[in-house]
CSV table of C-alpha atoms in Angstrom, one decimal:
chain,number,residue,atom,x,y,z
E,1,MET,CA,-13.7,6.3,4.9
E,2,LEU,CA,-14.2,9.9,5.0
E,3,ASN,CA,-10.8,10.6,4.2
E,4,LYS,CA,-7.1,9.0,4.1
E,5,SER,CA,-5.9,10.4,7.4
E,6,GLY,CA,-4.4,8.3,10.1
E,7,ALA,CA,-6.9,8.8,12.5
E,8,CYS,CA,-9.7,8.1,9.9
E,9,THR,CA,-7.9,5.0,8.9
E,10,LEU,CA,-7.5,4.1,12.8
E,11,ASP,CA,-11.4,4.6,13.2
E,12,THR,CA,-12.1,2.6,10.1
E,13,LEU,CA,-9.8,-0.4,11.6
E,14,LYS,CA,-12.0,-0.1,15.0
E,15,THR,CA,-15.2,-0.4,13.1
E,16,ILE,CA,-13.9,-3.5,11.3
E,17,ARG,CA,-12.8,-4.7,14.4
E,18,GLY,CA,-16.3,-4.3,15.9
E,19,ASP,CA,-17.8,-6.2,13.0
E,20,ILE,CA,-15.6,-9.1,13.6
E,21,SER,CA,-16.5,-9.3,17.4
E,22,HIS,CA,-20.1,-8.8,16.3
E,23,HIS,CA,-20.2,-11.8,14.3
E,24,CYS,CA,-18.0,-14.2,16.9
E,25,LYS,CA,-20.9,-13.7,19.5
E,26,THR,CA,-20.1,-17.2,20.9
E,27,LEU,CA,-16.4,-16.5,21.8
E,28,MET,CA,-17.5,-12.9,23.1
E,29,GLU,CA,-19.7,-14.7,25.7
E,30,ARG,CA,-16.8,-16.6,26.9
E,31,LYS,CA,-14.4,-13.9,27.5
E,32,GLU,CA,-14.4,-10.1,28.6
E,33,PHE,CA,-13.5,-8.8,25.3
E,34,GLY,CA,-14.1,-9.6,21.4
E,35,VAL,CA,-12.6,-11.6,19.1
E,36,GLY,CA,-11.8,-8.4,17.3
E,37,PHE,CA,-9.5,-7.2,20.0
E,38,GLN,CA,-7.9,-10.7,20.2
E,39,LEU,CA,-7.1,-10.2,16.4
E,40,LEU,CA,-5.8,-6.9,16.7
E,41,SER,CA,-3.5,-7.8,19.7
E,42,ASN,CA,-1.9,-10.4,17.2
E,43,ILE,CA,-0.9,-7.9,14.8
E,44,LYS,CA,2.7,-7.3,15.2
E,45,ASN,CA,3.8,-6.3,11.5
E,46,THR,CA,2.6,-3.7,9.2
E,47,MET,CA,3.6,-2.9,5.6
E,48,SER,CA,3.2,0.5,3.7
E,49,ASP,CA,4.7,2.8,1.1
E,50,ARG,CA,5.8,5.1,3.9
E,51,ALA,CA,3.5,7.9,3.0
E,52,SER,CA,3.3,10.3,6.0
E,53,ILE,CA,-0.5,9.6,6.4
E,54,GLU,CA,0.5,6.0,6.8
E,55,LYS,CA,3.4,6.6,9.3
E,56,HIS,CA,0.9,8.7,11.5
E,57,PHE,CA,-1.6,5.7,11.3
E,58,ASN,CA,1.1,3.2,12.5
E,59,GLU,CA,2.0,5.4,15.6
E,60,LEU,CA,-1.8,5.8,16.3
E,61,LEU,CA,-2.3,1.9,15.7
E,62,GLN,CA,0.6,1.1,18.2
E,63,ASP,CA,-0.8,3.5,20.9
E,64,TYR,CA,-4.3,2.1,20.5
E,65,ARG,CA,-2.7,-1.5,20.6
E,66,ASN,CA,-1.0,-0.9,23.7
E,67,THR,CA,-4.2,0.4,25.6
E,68,ILE,CA,-6.0,-2.7,25.0
E,69,LEU,CA,-3.1,-5.1,25.6
E,70,PRO,CA,-3.7,-5.2,29.3
E,71,ASN,CA,-7.2,-6.8,28.6
E,72,ILE,CA,-5.9,-9.5,26.2
E,73,VAL,CA,-2.5,-10.6,27.5
E,74,ASP,CA,-2.6,-12.7,30.7
E,75,ASN,CA,-1.1,-11.3,33.8
E,76,TYR,CA,0.1,-8.3,31.7
E,77,ASP,CA,0.5,-5.9,34.9
E,78,ASN,CA,3.1,-8.6,36.3
E,79,LEU,CA,5.3,-8.3,33.2
E,80,THR,CA,8.6,-6.3,33.5
E,81,GLU,CA,8.5,-3.2,31.5
E,82,ASP,CA,10.9,-4.6,29.1
E,83,GLU,CA,8.5,-7.5,28.6
E,84,GLN,CA,5.7,-5.0,28.1
E,85,THR,CA,7.8,-3.1,25.5
E,86,ILE,CA,8.4,-6.4,23.7
E,87,CYS,CA,4.9,-7.4,24.0
E,88,GLY,CA,3.6,-4.1,22.4
E,89,GLN,CA,6.2,-3.8,19.7
E,90,MET,CA,5.1,-3.6,16.0
E,91,ASN,CA,7.2,-3.7,13.1
E,92,ASN,CA,6.9,-1.4,10.1
E,93,PHE,CA,8.2,-2.6,6.8
E,94,LEU,CA,8.3,-0.8,3.4
E,95,CYS,CA,6.8,-2.8,0.3
E,96,GLY,CA,9.4,-4.1,-1.8
E,97,LEU,CA,7.5,-3.4,-4.8
E,98,HIS,CA,7.0,0.4,-3.6
E,99,LEU,CA,10.9,0.4,-3.4
E,100,LEU,CA,11.0,-0.5,-7.3
E,101,VAL,CA,8.5,2.3,-7.8
E,102,GLY,CA,10.6,4.7,-6.1
E,103,ILE,CA,13.5,3.5,-8.5
E,104,ALA,CA,11.5,4.3,-11.3
E,105,ASP,CA,10.8,7.6,-10.2
E,106,VAL,CA,14.3,8.5,-9.0
E,107,THR,CA,15.5,7.2,-12.5
E,108,GLU,CA,13.2,9.3,-14.5
E,109,ALA,CA,13.9,12.2,-12.5
E,110,SER,CA,17.6,11.7,-12.9
E,111,ILE,CA,17.6,11.6,-16.6
E,112,LYS,CA,15.4,14.6,-16.8
E,113,SER,CA,17.8,16.6,-14.8
E,114,PHE,CA,20.8,15.0,-16.9
E,115,GLU,CA,19.1,16.1,-20.0
E,116,SER,CA,18.5,19.5,-19.1
E,117,ASN,CA,22.3,20.2,-17.7
E,118,PHE,CA,23.5,18.6,-21.1
E,119,LEU,CA,21.5,20.6,-23.5
E,120,ASP,CA,21.6,23.9,-21.3
E,121,GLY,CA,18.3,25.4,-23.0
E,122,LYS,CA,19.2,23.9,-26.7
E,123,ASP,CA,16.4,22.2,-28.3
E,124,ILE,CA,16.8,18.8,-30.1
E,125,GLY,CA,14.7,16.1,-32.0
E,126,SER,CA,11.3,16.8,-32.0
E,127,ALA,CA,11.6,19.8,-29.8
E,128,CYS,CA,12.8,21.8,-32.8
E,129,ASN,CA,9.6,21.7,-34.5
E,130,THR,CA,6.9,23.7,-33.0
E,131,HIS,CA,4.0,21.8,-34.5
E,132,LEU,CA,5.4,18.5,-32.7
E,133,LYS,CA,5.4,19.9,-29.3
E,134,LYS,CA,1.9,18.8,-28.8
E,135,TYR,CA,3.7,15.4,-27.8
E,136,HIS,CA,5.7,17.3,-25.1
E,137,LYS,CA,4.7,16.9,-21.5
E,138,SER,CA,6.8,17.6,-18.3
E,139,GLU,CA,9.0,14.6,-18.7
E,140,SER,CA,12.5,13.8,-20.0
E,141,GLY,CA,13.1,13.5,-23.8
E,142,CYS,CA,14.0,9.7,-23.4
E,143,LEU,CA,10.3,9.0,-21.6
E,144,ARG,CA,8.8,10.8,-24.5
E,145,LEU,CA,10.7,8.7,-27.1
E,146,LEU,CA,9.5,5.6,-24.9
E,147,ARG,CA,6.0,6.8,-24.8
E,148,THR,CA,5.6,8.2,-28.5
E,149,SER,CA,7.2,4.8,-29.6
E,150,SER,CA,4.4,2.7,-27.8
E,151,LYS,CA,1.9,4.8,-29.4
E,152,CYS,CA,3.4,4.0,-32.8
E,153,PHE,CA,4.3,0.5,-32.4
E,154,ALA,CA,2.5,-1.2,-29.7
E,155,LYS,CA,-0.6,-3.4,-30.4
E,156,GLY,CA,-3.8,-1.6,-29.5
E,157,GLU,CA,-2.1,1.6,-28.5
E,158,ASP,CA,-3.0,4.0,-31.2
E,159,GLU,CA,-5.1,2.3,-33.7
E,160,ARG,CA,-5.4,5.9,-35.8
E,161,ASN,CA,-1.9,7.0,-35.9
E,162,GLY,CA,0.2,4.1,-34.9
E,163,VAL,CA,1.9,1.6,-37.3
E,164,TYR,CA,1.5,-1.5,-35.3
E,165,LEU,CA,0.6,-4.1,-38.4
E,166,PRO,CA,3.1,-2.6,-41.2
E,167,TRP,CA,5.9,-2.4,-38.1
E,168,ARG,CA,5.2,-6.2,-37.3
E,169,THR,CA,5.3,-7.1,-40.9
E,170,TYR,CA,8.5,-5.6,-41.4
E,171,LEU,CA,9.8,-7.2,-38.5
E,172,THR,CA,8.6,-10.5,-39.3
E,173,GLU,CA,10.4,-10.2,-42.6
E,174,LYS,CA,13.7,-9.5,-40.6
E,175,GLY,CA,13.1,-12.3,-38.4
E,176,GLU,CA,12.7,-10.2,-35.4
E,177,LYS,CA,10.1,-9.9,-32.6
E,178,ASN,CA,8.3,-6.6,-31.4
E,179,PHE,CA,9.4,-6.0,-28.0
E,180,ILE,CA,7.5,-2.7,-27.9
E,181,LEU,CA,4.6,-2.9,-25.3
E,182,ARG,CA,1.5,-0.7,-24.3
E,183,PHE,CA,2.8,2.0,-22.0
E,184,LYS,CA,0.4,1.2,-19.4
E,185,HIS,CA,-0.4,-1.3,-16.3
E,186,ASN,CA,3.1,-2.1,-14.7
E,187,ARG,CA,3.5,1.5,-14.1
E,188,PHE,CA,7.0,1.0,-12.3
E,189,ASN,CA,8.4,-1.6,-14.6
E,190,MET,CA,6.9,-0.3,-18.0
E,191,VAL,CA,9.8,2.5,-18.0
E,192,PHE,CA,12.7,0.1,-17.9
E,193,LEU,CA,10.9,-2.5,-20.0
E,194,MET,CA,10.2,0.0,-22.8
E,195,GLY,CA,13.8,1.6,-22.3
E,196,GLN,CA,15.4,-1.9,-23.3
E,197,ALA,CA,13.0,-2.6,-26.0
E,198,VAL,CA,13.3,1.2,-27.9
E,199,TYR,CA,17.0,0.7,-27.5
E,200,TYR,CA,17.0,-2.6,-29.2
E,201,HIS,CA,14.7,-1.4,-32.2
E,202,TYR,CA,16.2,2.0,-32.5
E,203,GLU,CA,17.9,1.2,-35.8
E,204,SER,CA,15.1,-0.6,-37.0
E,205,ILE,CA,12.9,2.4,-36.3
E,206,TYR,CA,14.9,4.6,-38.3
E,207,ASP,CA,15.0,2.3,-41.2
E,208,PHE,CA,11.3,1.7,-41.2
E,209,PHE,CA,10.2,5.4,-41.2
E,210,LYS,CA,13.1,6.4,-43.4
E,211,ASN,CA,13.3,3.7,-46.1
E,212,VAL,CA,10.2,1.3,-45.6
E,213,HIS,CA,6.9,3.2,-44.5
E,214,GLY,CA,7.8,6.7,-44.4
E,215,ALA,CA,6.9,9.2,-41.7
E,216,LYS,CA,3.3,10.0,-42.9
E,217,ASN,CA,1.8,11.9,-39.6
E,218,ASP,CA,3.3,14.0,-36.8
E,219,LEU,CA,3.5,11.1,-34.4
E,220,HIS,CA,5.8,9.4,-37.0
E,221,LYS,CA,8.0,12.4,-37.4
E,222,ALA,CA,8.3,12.9,-33.6
E,223,VAL,CA,9.5,9.3,-33.2
E,224,LEU,CA,11.7,9.5,-36.3
E,225,LEU,CA,13.4,12.7,-35.0
E,226,ASP,CA,13.7,11.7,-31.4
E,227,CYS,CA,15.0,8.1,-32.2
E,228,GLN,CA,18.3,9.7,-33.9
E,229,GLU,CA,19.3,11.7,-30.9
E,230,LYS,CA,22.3,10.2,-29.1
E,231,LEU,CA,21.2,11.7,-25.6
E,232,TYR,CA,17.9,10.0,-25.7
E,233,LEU,CA,19.2,6.8,-26.8
E,234,ALA,CA,21.8,7.0,-24.0
E,235,GLY,CA,18.7,7.4,-21.7
E,236,THR,CA,16.9,4.2,-23.1
E,237,LYS,CA,20.4,2.2,-22.8
E,238,ALA,CA,20.7,3.2,-19.1
E,239,LEU,CA,17.3,2.0,-18.6
E,240,GLY,CA,17.6,-1.3,-20.2
E,241,LEU,CA,20.9,-2.0,-18.3
E,242,ILE,CA,19.4,-1.0,-15.0
E,243,SER,CA,16.2,-3.2,-16.1
E,244,LYS,CA,18.4,-6.1,-17.0
E,245,PHE,CA,20.7,-6.1,-14.0
E,246,ILE,CA,19.2,-4.3,-11.2
E,247,THR,CA,15.5,-3.9,-11.0
E,248,SER,CA,14.5,-7.2,-12.5
E,249,PRO,CA,16.9,-9.5,-10.5
E,250,LEU,CA,15.9,-7.3,-7.4
E,251,TRP,CA,12.0,-8.0,-8.4
E,252,ARG,CA,12.6,-11.9,-8.7
E,253,LEU,CA,14.4,-11.6,-5.1
E,254,ILE,CA,11.5,-9.8,-3.6
E,255,GLU,CA,8.8,-12.3,-5.1
E,256,GLN,CA,11.1,-15.4,-3.9
E,257,PRO,CA,9.6,-17.2,-0.9
E,258,ALA,CA,11.9,-16.2,1.9
E,259,HIS,CA,12.2,-14.3,5.4
E,260,ILE,CA,11.6,-10.5,4.6
E,261,LEU,CA,14.8,-9.7,6.7
E,262,ASP,CA,16.8,-11.9,4.3
E,263,MET,CA,16.5,-8.9,2.0
E,264,ASN,CA,18.9,-7.0,4.4
E,265,ASN,CA,21.7,-8.7,2.6
E,266,HIS,CA,20.7,-7.9,-1.1
E,267,ILE,CA,19.8,-4.2,-0.1
E,268,SER,CA,23.2,-3.8,1.4
E,269,ILE,CA,24.9,-5.5,-1.8
E,270,LEU,CA,23.1,-3.2,-3.9
E,271,LEU,CA,23.9,0.0,-2.1
E,272,ASN,CA,27.3,-1.0,-1.9
E,273,PHE,CA,27.5,-1.5,-5.7
E,274,ILE,CA,25.9,1.7,-6.7
E,275,ASP,CA,28.1,3.5,-4.3
E,276,ILE,CA,31.3,2.1,-6.0
E,277,ALA,CA,29.8,2.6,-9.8
E,278,GLY,CA,28.4,6.2,-9.1
E,279,ALA,CA,32.1,7.2,-8.0
E,280,ASP,CA,34.3,5.0,-10.2
E,281,SER,CA,34.0,5.2,-14.1
E,282,GLU,CA,35.5,1.8,-14.6
E,283,SER,CA,33.1,0.1,-12.4
E,284,SER,CA,30.2,1.5,-14.3
E,285,ILE,CA,32.2,0.9,-17.6
E,286,LYS,CA,32.1,-3.0,-16.7
E,287,PHE,CA,28.5,-2.6,-15.7
E,288,MET,CA,27.7,-1.4,-19.0
E,289,ALA,CA,29.6,-4.6,-20.2
E,290,GLY,CA,27.7,-6.8,-18.2
E,291,GLU,CA,31.1,-7.5,-16.6
E,292,LYS,CA,30.2,-6.1,-13.0
E,293,ILE,CA,26.8,-6.4,-11.7
E,294,PRO,CA,25.4,-6.3,-8.3
E,295,PHE,CA,23.5,-9.3,-8.1
E,296,ASP,CA,24.9,-12.9,-8.6
E,297,GLU,CA,22.9,-13.9,-11.7
E,298,PRO,CA,24.6,-15.5,-14.8
E,299,LEU,CA,24.7,-13.3,-17.8
E,300,ASP,CA,22.3,-14.5,-20.3
E,301,ASP,CA,24.2,-14.3,-23.6
E,302,SER,CA,21.3,-15.8,-25.6
E,303,ASN,CA,18.9,-13.1,-24.9
E,304,LYS,CA,19.2,-10.5,-28.0
E,305,VAL,CA,18.3,-7.6,-25.9
E,306,VAL,CA,21.0,-8.2,-23.3
E,307,ARG,CA,23.5,-8.7,-26.2
E,308,LYS,CA,22.4,-5.3,-28.0
E,309,LEU,CA,22.5,-3.4,-24.4
E,310,ILE,CA,26.3,-4.7,-23.6
E,311,GLN,CA,27.6,-4.1,-27.2
E,312,PRO,CA,29.8,-1.2,-27.2
E,313,ASN,CA,28.5,2.1,-29.0
E,314,GLU,CA,31.1,4.8,-28.7
E,315,GLU,CA,28.7,7.7,-29.5
E,316,ILE,CA,26.0,6.7,-27.2
E,317,ASP,CA,27.9,5.1,-24.3
E,318,GLU,CA,30.1,8.5,-23.8
E,319,ILE,CA,26.7,10.0,-22.9
E,320,CYS,CA,25.5,6.9,-21.2
E,321,LEU,CA,28.4,6.5,-18.8
E,322,PRO,CA,28.0,9.7,-16.8
E,323,LEU,CA,24.2,9.5,-17.0
E,324,LEU,CA,24.4,6.2,-15.3
E,325,GLN,CA,26.6,7.5,-12.7
E,326,ALA,CA,24.3,10.4,-11.7
E,327,ILE,CA,21.3,7.8,-11.4
E,328,PHE,CA,23.3,5.6,-9.2
E,329,VAL,CA,24.2,8.4,-6.8
E,330,ALA,CA,20.3,9.2,-6.8
E,331,LEU,CA,19.5,5.6,-6.5
E,332,SER,CA,22.2,5.7,-3.5
E,333,GLN,CA,20.2,8.5,-1.6
E,334,LEU,CA,16.7,6.9,-2.3
E,335,LEU,CA,17.9,3.4,-0.7
E,336,ARG,CA,19.1,5.3,2.3
E,337,ARG,CA,16.0,7.3,2.9
E,338,MET,CA,13.5,4.5,2.2
E,339,VAL,CA,15.0,1.4,3.4
E,340,SER,CA,17.4,2.7,6.0
E,341,GLU,CA,16.0,0.3,8.9
E,342,HIS,CA,17.7,-2.6,6.5
E,343,LEU,CA,21.0,-1.1,6.4
E,344,PRO,CA,24.0,-1.3,8.8
E,345,GLY,CA,22.8,0.7,11.8
E,346,GLY,CA,19.1,0.0,11.3
E,347,ILE,CA,16.6,-1.7,13.6
E,348,PHE,CA,16.2,-4.6,11.2
E,349,TYR,CA,19.6,-5.1,10.0
E,350,ASP,CA,21.2,-7.4,12.5
E,351,PRO,CA,18.1,-9.2,13.8
E,352,SER,CA,17.7,-11.1,16.9
E,353,GLU,CA,16.2,-14.5,16.8
E,354,GLN,CA,13.2,-13.1,18.7
E,355,LEU,CA,12.7,-10.6,16.1
E,356,LYS,CA,13.0,-13.1,13.2
E,357,GLN,CA,10.3,-15.1,15.0
E,358,GLN,CA,7.9,-12.0,15.4
E,359,THR,CA,8.4,-11.0,11.3
E,360,SER,CA,8.2,-14.7,10.3
E,361,SER,CA,4.7,-14.2,8.9
E,362,ALA,CA,5.7,-10.7,7.2
E,363,LEU,CA,5.6,-10.8,3.3
E,364,LYS,CA,8.2,-9.0,1.3
E,365,HIS,CA,5.4,-7.1,-0.6
E,366,ASN,CA,1.9,-5.8,-0.5
E,367,LYS,CA,1.1,-7.6,-4.0
E,368,LEU,CA,-2.1,-9.4,-2.8
E,369,PRO,CA,-3.9,-6.4,-1.0
E,370,GLU,CA,-2.6,-4.1,-3.9
E,371,PHE,CA,-4.2,-6.7,-6.5
E,372,ILE,CA,-7.6,-6.8,-4.6
E,373,PHE,CA,-7.8,-3.1,-4.7
E,374,ALA,CA,-7.2,-3.0,-8.2
E,375,GLN,CA,-10.0,-5.5,-8.8
E,376,LEU,CA,-12.3,-3.3,-6.6
E,377,ASP,CA,-11.4,-0.5,-8.8
E,378,HIS,CA,-12.0,-2.2,-11.9
E,379,LEU,CA,-15.4,-3.5,-10.9
E,380,VAL,CA,-16.6,-0.3,-9.9
E,381,SER,CA,-15.7,1.3,-13.2
E,382,TYR,CA,-16.8,-2.0,-15.1
E,383,ARG,CA,-20.3,-2.0,-13.5
E,384,PRO,CA,-21.1,1.3,-12.1
E,385,ASN,CA,-24.7,0.6,-11.0
E,386,ALA,CA,-23.6,-2.1,-8.7
E,387,SER,CA,-22.7,-1.0,-4.9
E,388,VAL,CA,-19.5,-0.8,-3.6
E,389,LEU,CA,-20.8,-3.6,-1.0
E,390,ALA,CA,-21.9,-5.9,-3.8
E,391,ASN,CA,-18.7,-5.6,-5.5
E,392,GLU,CA,-16.7,-6.2,-2.3
E,393,ALA,CA,-18.8,-9.2,-1.6
E,394,TYR,CA,-18.0,-10.4,-4.9
E,395,ILE,CA,-14.3,-10.2,-4.4
E,396,MET,CA,-14.3,-11.7,-0.8
E,397,TYR,CA,-16.3,-14.6,-2.0
E,398,SER,CA,-14.1,-15.4,-5.0
E,399,PHE,CA,-10.8,-14.9,-2.9
E,400,ASN,CA,-11.9,-16.7,0.2
E,401,LYS,CA,-13.2,-19.7,-2.0
E,402,THR,CA,-16.3,-19.6,-0.1
E,403,SER,CA,-18.3,-22.0,-2.7
E,404,LEU,CA,-15.5,-24.6,-2.3
E,405,TRP,CA,-16.0,-24.2,1.5
E,406,LEU,CA,-19.6,-24.6,1.2
E,407,GLN,CA,-19.6,-27.3,-1.0
E,408,ASN,CA,-17.7,-29.8,1.5
E,409,LEU,CA,-19.9,-29.0,4.3
E,410,PRO,CA,-23.1,-31.3,5.2
E,411,ALA,CA,-26.2,-30.4,3.5
E,412,ASP,CA,-28.2,-29.3,6.5
E,413,GLU,CA,-25.4,-27.2,7.8
E,414,ARG,CA,-25.0,-25.8,4.5
E,415,ASN,CA,-28.6,-24.9,4.2
E,416,LEU,CA,-28.5,-23.6,7.5
E,417,TYR,CA,-25.7,-21.1,6.8
E,418,LEU,CA,-27.1,-20.1,3.5
E,419,GLU,CA,-30.4,-19.3,5.5
E,420,GLN,CA,-28.7,-17.3,8.1
E,421,SER,CA,-26.7,-15.3,5.3
E,422,ARG,CA,-30.0,-14.3,3.4
E,423,LYS,CA,-31.2,-12.9,6.9
E,424,ASP,CA,-28.0,-11.2,7.9
E,425,GLY,CA,-27.8,-9.6,4.2
E,426,LYS,CA,-30.4,-7.1,4.8
E,427,LEU,CA,-28.9,-6.1,8.3
E,428,ILE,CA,-25.8,-5.7,6.5
E,429,ARG,CA,-27.0,-3.6,3.7
E,430,GLU,CA,-28.8,-1.5,6.3
E,431,LYS,CA,-25.6,-0.8,8.3
E,432,PHE,CA,-23.7,-0.1,4.9
E,433,LYS,CA,-26.4,2.8,4.1
E,434,LYS,CA,-26.2,4.2,7.7
E,435,ARG,CA,-22.3,4.4,7.5
E,436,LEU,CA,-22.6,5.9,4.1
E,437,LYS,CA,-25.0,8.7,5.4
E,438,ALA,CA,-22.8,9.3,8.2
E,439,ILE,CA,-19.7,9.9,5.8
E,440,GLU,CA,-21.7,12.3,3.7
E,441,ILE,CA,-23.0,14.3,6.6
E,442,GLN,CA,-19.3,14.7,7.8
């Protein structure tokens, strides 16, 4: 692809469609159109993160699809206008995991805004020390505390300045487990996991640096200063509560096998809850105590982290309460913007049986393709001398279980396919090089 524009993405899809048709010559000879066109006509549902480019691509794809339907659908010209509209209709969904990404981004932005208004230009914690500002980025103080705590206490995060081994020994002697993780990988969920972990450990962090190990470098000093600030601790508690009672249950619902339109009810319940809690302090107080939560899941009293989060702390809770309400207001706006189609009045909210049937194959998330692209990205950096084509072939061979399929074929048929693949490989590589040159020229 030359770029990520909607038009370029559609052109790439057309090329893929042509490649599929080319490799299905037998079926092409029986009909006046290629198998790629047949495949394209069967695409009824798409999923994205709702970026502007992807919205444009969906519009272009639907227009293009409508131009080929008369050649694919039998007696298309004899259909009524309504029937043709139904035949050409496409449904675009938001990836459920990208909704969680949006929740994480909006929550961090709300915490940063709240801190700015709360402090009104005043410096606290490590911000009071000029030489410690090297750890400061354009983020909230709460997020900085999570990031620096990870550098200090997570295994393999900062071997030079961190204290993972002494910290682990300290916790082991107390009969505790280290919940602090590397601030990497699951980017949208990490902020919530680290929030609950740092809030659980904050008293131990203070004791460890103050009375056991000592703050021996600037990283230790920054963490020690910030973990004493009630404003930052209120942020970690808010993140932990949202993690345990909102994002984690929502993630489990997204991962559960079910029809994608079943999410309508869950999203409506969540929106109704945060609308009420954002305006009513009593509801937010009950949320902080674990007494009133949006999803119908039993409270795990045996979980130490949950018990710590719902335990009252007057000094922290008086800040955490308005912070949570500010976050709820922002999340309400987010849901209305990102998943309006699944809310009352939206096109997916009260689906007909026909719509349910059309969308029965749609998944609730893009986890598999995102994982495949992540694998490709890893291979490109892990073995840079290999071509993109070789890395793509490796991934497809693995995911399609081609080896198992070949093993189950009769010996003569298997040898025929292998021989044909060797011959086609040269042609495919030549075509790949030509396409790369065409992109470079543009």
